């Protein structure tokens, strides 16, 4: 019987080290031929952003991402998957989210990472609020229809 | 029946608290009924739920539709569309 596929999901305030996460995921797993890495950063469009505040629903955030990750493993026959999402205040340029998808070949790894991100954006309970350089609280970031459309694409393909 | 309700993001800010225990009237059967009931509890609730269609819900940490019966839920979460990642 093959060893269970490692699914690593963490919700944390601390930053992550991408190289260390790849090393931890691939150590001893020589069947892996491709690792796709996606990292999402805090972006400042207009030079007015001091930080983004990431709020989450403790417990449900872990459960929701784990469920998406397990679906991705089964659908794309991944060797391993890692998803790390930060919470708290993050300055422009800082890391917000990391997804690593490992597979024997690149296509499954690319698709696995993209699938996880598309579902995470619309189903993982996180919310972003802007804090501006002038000291004021900006708006809560609005959900985008484009993100829903990206997720729906996977339903049509299945 | 009393249920623990948790709020996030601008729903939490408008109501002014992150969670509370609500005594749910017998007439409230679904999540949609609950949102309509909460909207009658005062100005802050009215502000949070003025566009009920955009509100997302979870029962015991699983996403549900507004048509979902509350049943024996321990915790119901109400929040705006999610913007993580």
mmCIF file of C-alpha atoms in Angstrom:
data_model
loop_
_atom_site.group_PDB
_atom_site.id
_atom_site.type_symbol
_atom_site.label_atom_id
_atom_site.label_comp_id
_atom_site.label_asym_id
_atom_site.label_seq_id
_atom_site.Cartn_x
_atom_site.Cartn_y
_atom_site.Cartn_z
ATOM 1 C CA UNK A 1 0.000 0.000 0.000
ATOM 2 C CA UNK A 2 1.460 3.403 -0.945
ATOM 3 C CA UNK A 3 2.250 5.870 1.809
ATOM 4 C CA UNK A 4 -0.450 8.517 2.315
ATOM 5 C CA UNK A 5 0.095 11.707 0.341
ATOM 6 C CA UNK A 6 1.334 14.432 2.660
ATOM 7 C CA UNK A 7 -1.088 17.350 2.900
ATOM 8 C CA UNK A 8 0.416 20.221 4.888
ATOM 9 C CA UNK A 9 -1.842 23.152 5.785
ATOM 10 C CA UNK A 10 -0.868 25.915 8.185
ATOM 11 C CA UNK A 11 -2.490 29.198 9.155
ATOM 12 C CA UNK A 12 0.067 31.397 10.885
ATOM 13 C CA UNK A 13 1.040 34.977 11.660
ATOM 14 C CA UNK A 14 4.731 34.323 10.982
ATOM 15 C CA UNK A 15 6.360 34.585 7.582
ATOM 16 C CA UNK A 16 7.368 31.435 5.710
ATOM 17 C CA UNK A 17 10.601 30.343 4.017
ATOM 18 C CA UNK A 18 9.774 29.080 0.536
ATOM 19 C CA UNK A 19 13.007 27.122 0.023
ATOM 20 C CA UNK A 20 12.666 25.431 3.420
ATOM 21 C CA UNK A 21 9.072 24.447 2.665
ATOM 22 C CA UNK A 22 10.067 22.927 -0.695
ATOM 23 C CA UNK A 23 12.908 20.999 0.976
ATOM 24 C CA UNK A 24 10.585 19.665 3.680
ATOM 25 C CA UNK A 25 8.024 18.590 1.100
ATOM 26 C CA UNK A 26 10.406 16.823 -1.258
ATOM 27 C CA UNK A 27 12.854 15.194 1.211
ATOM 28 C CA UNK A 28 12.912 11.435 0.615
ATOM 29 C CA UNK A 29 10.153 11.566 -2.022
ATOM 30 C CA UNK A 30 12.078 10.729 -5.156
ATOM 31 C CA UNK A 31 8.918 10.101 -7.173
ATOM 32 C CA UNK A 32 8.450 13.860 -7.370
ATOM 33 C CA UNK A 33 9.518 15.272 -10.738
ATOM 34 C CA UNK A 34 7.838 18.675 -10.571
ATOM 35 C CA UNK A 35 7.116 21.208 -7.868
ATOM 36 C CA UNK A 36 5.034 24.260 -8.718
ATOM 37 C CA UNK A 37 5.313 27.127 -6.246
ATOM 38 C CA UNK A 38 2.786 29.928 -6.005
ATOM 39 C CA UNK A 39 3.281 32.737 -3.550
ATOM 40 C CA UNK A 40 0.875 35.623 -3.102
ATOM 41 C CA UNK A 41 2.243 38.951 -1.868
ATOM 42 C CA UNK A 42 0.716 42.073 -0.376
ATOM 43 C CA UNK A 43 0.377 44.481 -3.305
ATOM 44 C CA UNK A 44 0.178 48.275 -3.125
ATOM 45 C CA UNK A 45 -1.488 49.634 -6.254
ATOM 46 C CA UNK A 46 -1.405 53.364 -5.570
ATOM 47 C CA UNK A 47 1.423 53.923 -3.073
ATOM 48 C CA UNK A 48 -1.080 54.640 -0.282
ATOM 49 C CA UNK A 49 -1.183 51.268 1.473
ATOM 50 C CA UNK A 50 0.479 50.895 4.877
ATOM 51 C CA UNK A 51 -0.595 47.272 5.355
ATOM 52 C CA UNK A 52 -3.277 44.702 4.751
ATOM 53 C CA UNK A 53 -4.947 43.109 7.746
ATOM 54 C CA UNK A 54 -5.893 39.485 7.179
ATOM 55 C CA UNK A 55 -8.777 38.272 9.315
ATOM 56 C CA UNK A 56 -9.706 34.589 9.371
ATOM 57 C CA UNK A 57 -12.154 32.163 10.932
ATOM 58 C CA UNK A 58 -9.957 29.974 13.152
ATOM 59 C CA UNK A 59 -10.700 26.297 12.728
ATOM 60 C CA UNK A 60 -12.782 26.680 9.592
ATOM 61 C CA UNK A 61 -9.874 28.231 7.662
ATOM 62 C CA UNK A 62 -7.732 25.138 8.274
ATOM 63 C CA UNK A 63 -10.621 22.776 7.513
ATOM 64 C CA UNK A 64 -11.608 24.531 4.290
ATOM 65 C CA UNK A 65 -8.069 24.640 2.872
ATOM 66 C CA UNK A 66 -7.374 21.037 3.906
ATOM 67 C CA UNK A 67 -10.521 19.905 2.121
ATOM 68 C CA UNK A 68 -9.524 21.775 -1.071
ATOM 69 C CA UNK A 69 -5.969 20.372 -0.844
ATOM 70 C CA UNK A 70 -7.243 16.798 -0.478
ATOM 71 C CA UNK A 71 -9.511 17.270 -3.499
ATOM 72 C CA UNK A 72 -6.535 18.573 -5.502
ATOM 73 C CA UNK A 73 -4.394 15.570 -4.498
ATOM 74 C CA UNK A 74 -7.078 13.141 -5.663
ATOM 75 C CA UNK A 75 -7.971 15.008 -8.859
ATOM 76 C CA UNK A 76 -4.417 15.599 -10.124
ATOM 77 C CA UNK A 77 -2.683 12.582 -8.518
ATOM 78 C CA UNK A 78 -0.257 14.806 -6.637
ATOM 79 C CA UNK A 79 2.686 13.447 -4.626
ATOM 80 C CA UNK A 80 2.376 16.148 -1.987
ATOM 81 C CA UNK A 81 0.745 19.518 -1.385
ATOM 82 C CA UNK A 82 1.476 22.382 1.004
ATOM 83 C CA UNK A 83 -0.625 25.460 1.680
ATOM 84 C CA UNK A 84 0.364 28.166 4.160
ATOM 85 C CA UNK A 85 -1.781 31.259 4.705
ATOM 86 C CA UNK A 86 -0.756 34.116 6.965
ATOM 87 C CA UNK A 87 -3.031 36.263 9.116
ATOM 88 C CA UNK A 88 -2.580 39.583 10.868
ATOM 89 C CA UNK A 89 -1.051 42.744 9.409
ATOM 90 C CA UNK A 90 1.206 42.381 6.383
ATOM 91 C CA UNK A 91 3.103 45.262 4.760
ATOM 92 C CA UNK A 92 3.393 45.711 0.973
ATOM 93 C CA UNK A 93 5.903 43.236 -0.420
ATOM 94 C CA UNK A 94 5.273 40.751 2.387
ATOM 95 C CA UNK A 95 4.157 37.185 1.824
ATOM 96 C CA UNK A 96 0.483 36.311 2.278
ATOM 97 C CA UNK A 97 0.048 32.805 0.920
ATOM 98 C CA UNK A 98 2.182 29.901 -0.293
ATOM 99 C CA UNK A 99 1.063 26.890 -2.308
ATOM 100 C CA UNK A 100 3.381 24.049 -3.308
ATOM 101 C CA UNK A 101 2.078 21.256 -5.512
ATOM 102 C CA UNK A 102 4.295 18.246 -6.268
ATOM 103 C CA UNK A 103 3.683 15.627 -8.942
ATOM 104 C CA UNK A 104 5.649 13.269 -11.172
ATOM 105 C CA UNK A 105 5.200 15.661 -14.137
ATOM 106 C CA UNK A 106 4.707 19.398 -14.523
ATOM 107 C CA UNK A 107 1.157 19.602 -15.850
ATOM 108 C CA UNK A 108 -0.427 18.012 -12.782
ATOM 109 C CA UNK A 109 1.701 20.200 -10.508
ATOM 110 C CA UNK A 110 0.697 23.415 -12.347
ATOM 111 C CA UNK A 111 -2.967 22.431 -12.357
ATOM 112 C CA UNK A 112 -2.941 21.305 -8.731
ATOM 113 C CA UNK A 113 -1.504 24.617 -7.536
ATOM 114 C CA UNK A 114 -3.905 26.664 -9.658
ATOM 115 C CA UNK A 115 -6.927 24.603 -8.575
ATOM 116 C CA UNK A 116 -6.031 25.036 -4.907
ATOM 117 C CA UNK A 117 -5.609 28.809 -5.270
ATOM 118 C CA UNK A 118 -8.833 29.259 -7.269
ATOM 119 C CA UNK A 119 -10.860 27.479 -4.581
ATOM 120 C CA UNK A 120 -8.944 29.065 -1.694
ATOM 121 C CA UNK A 121 -9.771 32.580 -2.980
ATOM 122 C CA UNK A 122 -13.507 31.915 -2.952
ATOM 123 C CA UNK A 123 -14.039 29.323 -0.181
ATOM 124 C CA UNK A 124 -11.387 29.784 2.514
ATOM 125 C CA UNK A 125 -12.698 32.131 5.233
ATOM 126 C CA UNK A 126 -10.222 35.024 5.058
ATOM 127 C CA UNK A 127 -10.926 38.736 4.639
ATOM 128 C CA UNK A 128 -8.552 41.594 3.805
ATOM 129 C CA UNK A 129 -8.826 45.096 5.200
ATOM 130 C CA UNK A 130 -6.683 48.007 4.027
ATOM 131 C CA UNK A 131 -4.792 50.251 6.434
ATOM 132 C CA UNK A 132 -3.556 53.418 4.747
ATOM 133 C CA UNK A 133 -0.362 55.449 5.173
ATOM 134 C CA UNK A 134 -2.344 58.499 6.329
ATOM 135 C CA UNK A 135 -3.354 56.497 9.403
ATOM 136 C CA UNK A 136 -6.908 55.839 8.325
ATOM 137 C CA UNK A 137 -8.602 52.514 7.841
ATOM 138 C CA UNK A 138 -9.422 51.977 4.225
ATOM 139 C CA UNK A 139 -12.005 49.595 2.886
ATOM 140 C CA UNK A 140 -12.488 45.908 3.178
ATOM 141 C CA UNK A 141 -11.258 44.409 -0.074
ATOM 142 C CA UNK A 142 -14.184 43.391 -2.283
ATOM 143 C CA UNK A 143 -14.553 39.904 -3.670
ATOM 144 C CA UNK A 144 -14.029 39.775 -7.435
ATOM 145 C CA UNK A 145 -16.366 38.146 -9.934
ATOM 146 C CA UNK A 146 -13.226 37.062 -11.809
ATOM 147 C CA UNK A 147 -12.294 34.860 -8.843
ATOM 148 C CA UNK A 148 -15.678 33.131 -8.936
ATOM 149 C CA UNK A 149 -15.279 32.644 -12.681
ATOM 150 C CA UNK A 150 -11.813 31.127 -12.177
ATOM 151 C CA UNK A 151 -13.239 28.590 -9.752
ATOM 152 C CA UNK A 152 -16.216 27.764 -12.002
ATOM 153 C CA UNK A 153 -13.840 26.863 -14.805
ATOM 154 C CA UNK A 154 -12.752 23.774 -12.824
ATOM 155 C CA UNK A 155 -16.367 22.627 -12.494
ATOM 156 C CA UNK A 156 -16.857 22.707 -16.272
ATOM 157 C CA UNK A 157 -13.676 20.722 -16.841
ATOM 158 C CA UNK A 158 -14.599 17.957 -14.428
ATOM 159 C CA UNK B 1 -33.145 27.422 21.046
ATOM 160 C CA UNK B 2 -29.973 29.400 21.676
ATOM 161 C CA UNK B 3 -27.157 29.362 19.142
ATOM 162 C CA UNK B 4 -23.662 30.832 19.121
ATOM 163 C CA UNK B 5 -23.381 33.260 16.215
ATOM 164 C CA UNK B 6 -20.014 34.497 14.989
ATOM 165 C CA UNK B 7 -19.401 37.457 12.684
ATOM 166 C CA UNK B 8 -16.402 38.371 10.549
ATOM 167 C CA UNK B 9 -14.996 41.353 8.632
ATOM 168 C CA UNK B 10 -17.471 44.198 7.958
ATOM 169 C CA UNK B 11 -20.383 42.198 9.352
ATOM 170 C CA UNK B 12 -18.489 42.033 12.674
ATOM 171 C CA UNK B 13 -17.559 45.727 12.522
ATOM 172 C CA UNK B 14 -21.085 46.924 11.785
ATOM 173 C CA UNK B 15 -22.621 44.823 14.578
ATOM 174 C CA UNK B 16 -19.811 45.789 16.937
ATOM 175 C CA UNK B 17 -19.020 42.318 18.256
ATOM 176 C CA UNK B 18 -17.376 39.131 17.044
ATOM 177 C CA UNK B 19 -19.776 36.656 18.593
ATOM 178 C CA UNK B 20 -22.875 36.352 20.711
ATOM 179 C CA UNK B 21 -25.418 33.800 21.859
ATOM 180 C CA UNK B 22 -28.821 34.466 20.318
ATOM 181 C CA UNK B 23 -32.094 33.003 21.480
ATOM 182 C CA UNK B 24 -33.643 31.971 18.166
ATOM 183 C CA UNK B 25 -37.448 32.215 17.913
ATOM 184 C CA UNK B 26 -39.286 29.065 16.823
ATOM 185 C CA UNK B 27 -40.328 30.809 13.594
ATOM 186 C CA UNK B 28 -36.696 30.866 12.419
ATOM 187 C CA UNK B 29 -36.119 27.676 10.411
ATOM 188 C CA UNK B 30 -33.321 28.466 7.966
ATOM 189 C CA UNK B 31 -30.158 30.543 7.754
ATOM 190 C CA UNK B 32 -32.082 33.044 5.624
ATOM 191 C CA UNK B 33 -34.764 33.315 8.343
ATOM 192 C CA UNK B 34 -32.026 33.902 10.915
ATOM 193 C CA UNK B 35 -30.488 36.753 8.896
ATOM 194 C CA UNK B 36 -33.942 38.363 8.507
ATOM 195 C CA UNK B 37 -34.518 37.998 12.258
ATOM 196 C CA UNK B 38 -31.141 39.499 13.171
ATOM 197 C CA UNK B 39 -31.810 42.482 10.887
ATOM 198 C CA UNK B 40 -34.705 43.447 13.201
ATOM 199 C CA UNK B 41 -32.554 43.606 16.335
ATOM 200 C CA UNK B 42 -31.377 47.189 15.933
ATOM 201 C CA UNK B 43 -29.659 49.737 13.717
ATOM 202 C CA UNK B 44 -26.283 48.018 13.790
ATOM 203 C CA UNK B 45 -27.815 44.711 12.670
ATOM 204 C CA UNK B 46 -29.864 46.469 10.012
ATOM 205 C CA UNK B 47 -26.625 47.997 8.678
ATOM 206 C CA UNK B 48 -24.865 44.636 8.642
ATOM 207 C CA UNK B 49 -27.692 42.820 6.883
ATOM 208 C CA UNK B 50 -29.134 45.516 4.595
ATOM 209 C CA UNK B 51 -28.088 43.423 1.576
ATOM 210 C CA UNK B 52 -28.830 39.905 2.824
ATOM 211 C CA UNK B 53 -28.078 38.370 -0.566
ATOM 212 C CA UNK B 54 -24.342 39.054 -0.248
ATOM 213 C CA UNK B 55 -24.012 37.456 3.195
ATOM 214 C CA UNK B 56 -22.299 34.057 3.301
ATOM 215 C CA UNK B 57 -22.963 31.543 6.039
ATOM 216 C CA UNK B 58 -21.393 28.512 7.667
ATOM 217 C CA UNK B 59 -22.946 26.066 10.108
ATOM 218 C CA UNK B 60 -20.455 24.366 12.408
ATOM 219 C CA UNK B 61 -17.652 25.531 10.076
ATOM 220 C CA UNK B 62 -19.127 24.194 6.798
ATOM 221 C CA UNK B 63 -20.377 26.539 4.061
ATOM 222 C CA UNK B 64 -24.162 26.474 3.642
ATOM 223 C CA UNK B 65 -26.807 28.194 1.498
ATOM 224 C CA UNK B 66 -29.422 30.525 2.973
ATOM 225 C CA UNK B 67 -32.017 27.777 2.470
ATOM 226 C CA UNK B 68 -30.172 25.479 4.878
ATOM 227 C CA UNK B 69 -32.201 24.507 7.983
ATOM 228 C CA UNK B 70 -30.553 25.596 11.211
ATOM 229 C CA UNK B 71 -31.410 22.271 12.816
ATOM 230 C CA UNK B 72 -29.228 21.559 15.821
ATOM 231 C CA UNK B 73 -26.393 23.912 14.820
ATOM 232 C CA UNK B 74 -23.911 24.714 17.574
ATOM 233 C CA UNK B 75 -22.261 27.630 15.779
ATOM 234 C CA UNK B 76 -23.469 29.721 12.867
ATOM 235 C CA UNK B 77 -21.069 32.122 11.142
ATOM 236 C CA UNK B 78 -22.194 35.081 9.016
ATOM 237 C CA UNK B 79 -19.679 36.966 6.894
ATOM 238 C CA UNK B 80 -19.059 38.811 3.607
ATOM 239 C CA UNK B 81 -17.683 37.089 0.505
ATOM 240 C CA UNK B 82 -14.163 35.877 1.214
ATOM 241 C CA UNK B 83 -11.053 37.695 -0.015
ATOM 242 C CA UNK B 84 -8.094 35.562 1.037
ATOM 243 C CA UNK B 85 -5.134 34.418 -1.002
#
